[in-house]
Short mmCIF file of C-alpha atoms in Angstrom, two decimals:
data_model
loop_
_atom_site.label_atom_id
_atom_site.label_comp_id
_atom_site.label_asym_id
_atom_site.label_seq_id
_atom_site.Cartn_x
_atom_site.Cartn_y
_atom_site.Cartn_z
CA MET A 28 -3.67 10.32 1.97
CA ALA A 29 -6.80 11.58 0.16
CA GLU A 30 -5.04 14.40 -1.52
CA ALA A 31 -2.30 11.92 -2.73
CA GLU A 32 -4.81 9.67 -4.18
CA ALA A 33 -6.46 12.73 -5.78
CA GLN A 34 -3.27 13.91 -7.38
CA LEU A 35 -2.35 10.39 -8.64
CA ARG A 36 -5.67 10.10 -10.30
CA LYS A 37 -5.28 13.47 -12.15
CA VAL A 38 -2.01 12.00 -13.76
CA GLY A 39 -3.99 8.82 -14.58
CA CYS A 40 -2.42 6.56 -11.97
CA PRO A 41 -4.53 3.32 -11.75
CA LYS A 42 -3.39 1.84 -8.75
CA ILE A 43 -1.36 2.46 -5.33
CA ASN A 44 0.39 -0.36 -3.90
CA LEU A 45 1.88 -0.51 -0.23
CA GLN A 46 4.23 -2.59 1.47
CA VAL A 47 3.52 -3.15 5.03
CA ARG A 48 4.90 -5.99 7.52
CA GLY A 49 2.13 -8.63 7.98
CA GLY A 50 2.73 -8.62 11.73
CA ASN A 51 1.95 -4.86 11.83
CA ARG A 52 -1.83 -5.19 12.49
CA GLU A 53 -1.98 -1.64 13.29
CA VAL A 54 -0.98 -0.30 10.24
CA VAL A 55 -2.73 -2.98 8.25
CA SER A 56 -6.04 -2.00 9.95
CA PHE A 57 -5.30 1.74 9.17
CA TYR A 58 -4.73 1.07 5.61
CA GLU A 59 -7.81 -1.08 5.38
CA GLU A 60 -9.98 1.62 6.90
CA LEU A 61 -8.71 3.88 4.15
CA GLY A 62 -9.91 1.45 1.53
CA PHE A 63 -7.01 -0.70 0.89
CA ALA A 64 -7.23 -4.39 0.42
CA VAL A 65 -4.50 -7.07 1.37
CA GLU A 66 -3.70 -8.94 -1.61
CA ASP A 67 -2.12 -12.32 -2.19
CA ARG A 68 1.35 -11.58 -3.51
CA VAL A 69 4.94 -12.29 -2.30
CA SER A 70 7.54 -9.49 -1.87
CA MET A 71 10.95 -10.63 -2.43
CA GLY A 72 14.12 -8.85 -1.71
CA LYS A 73 17.81 -9.47 -1.72
CA ARG A 74 20.20 -7.90 0.83
CA LEU A 75 23.50 -7.31 -0.80
CA ILE A 76 25.50 -5.66 2.19
#
């Protein structure tokens, strides 16, 4: 992840957004340890098939 972040900074990427299921506490904790923060957002989708 550190290498991906470094490469994204080099090209001017201001932010990384992740989507993680709220109930997946292990993954949420993993990304929090890497400096990510839970944000108050709503993810919407529409299944077509």
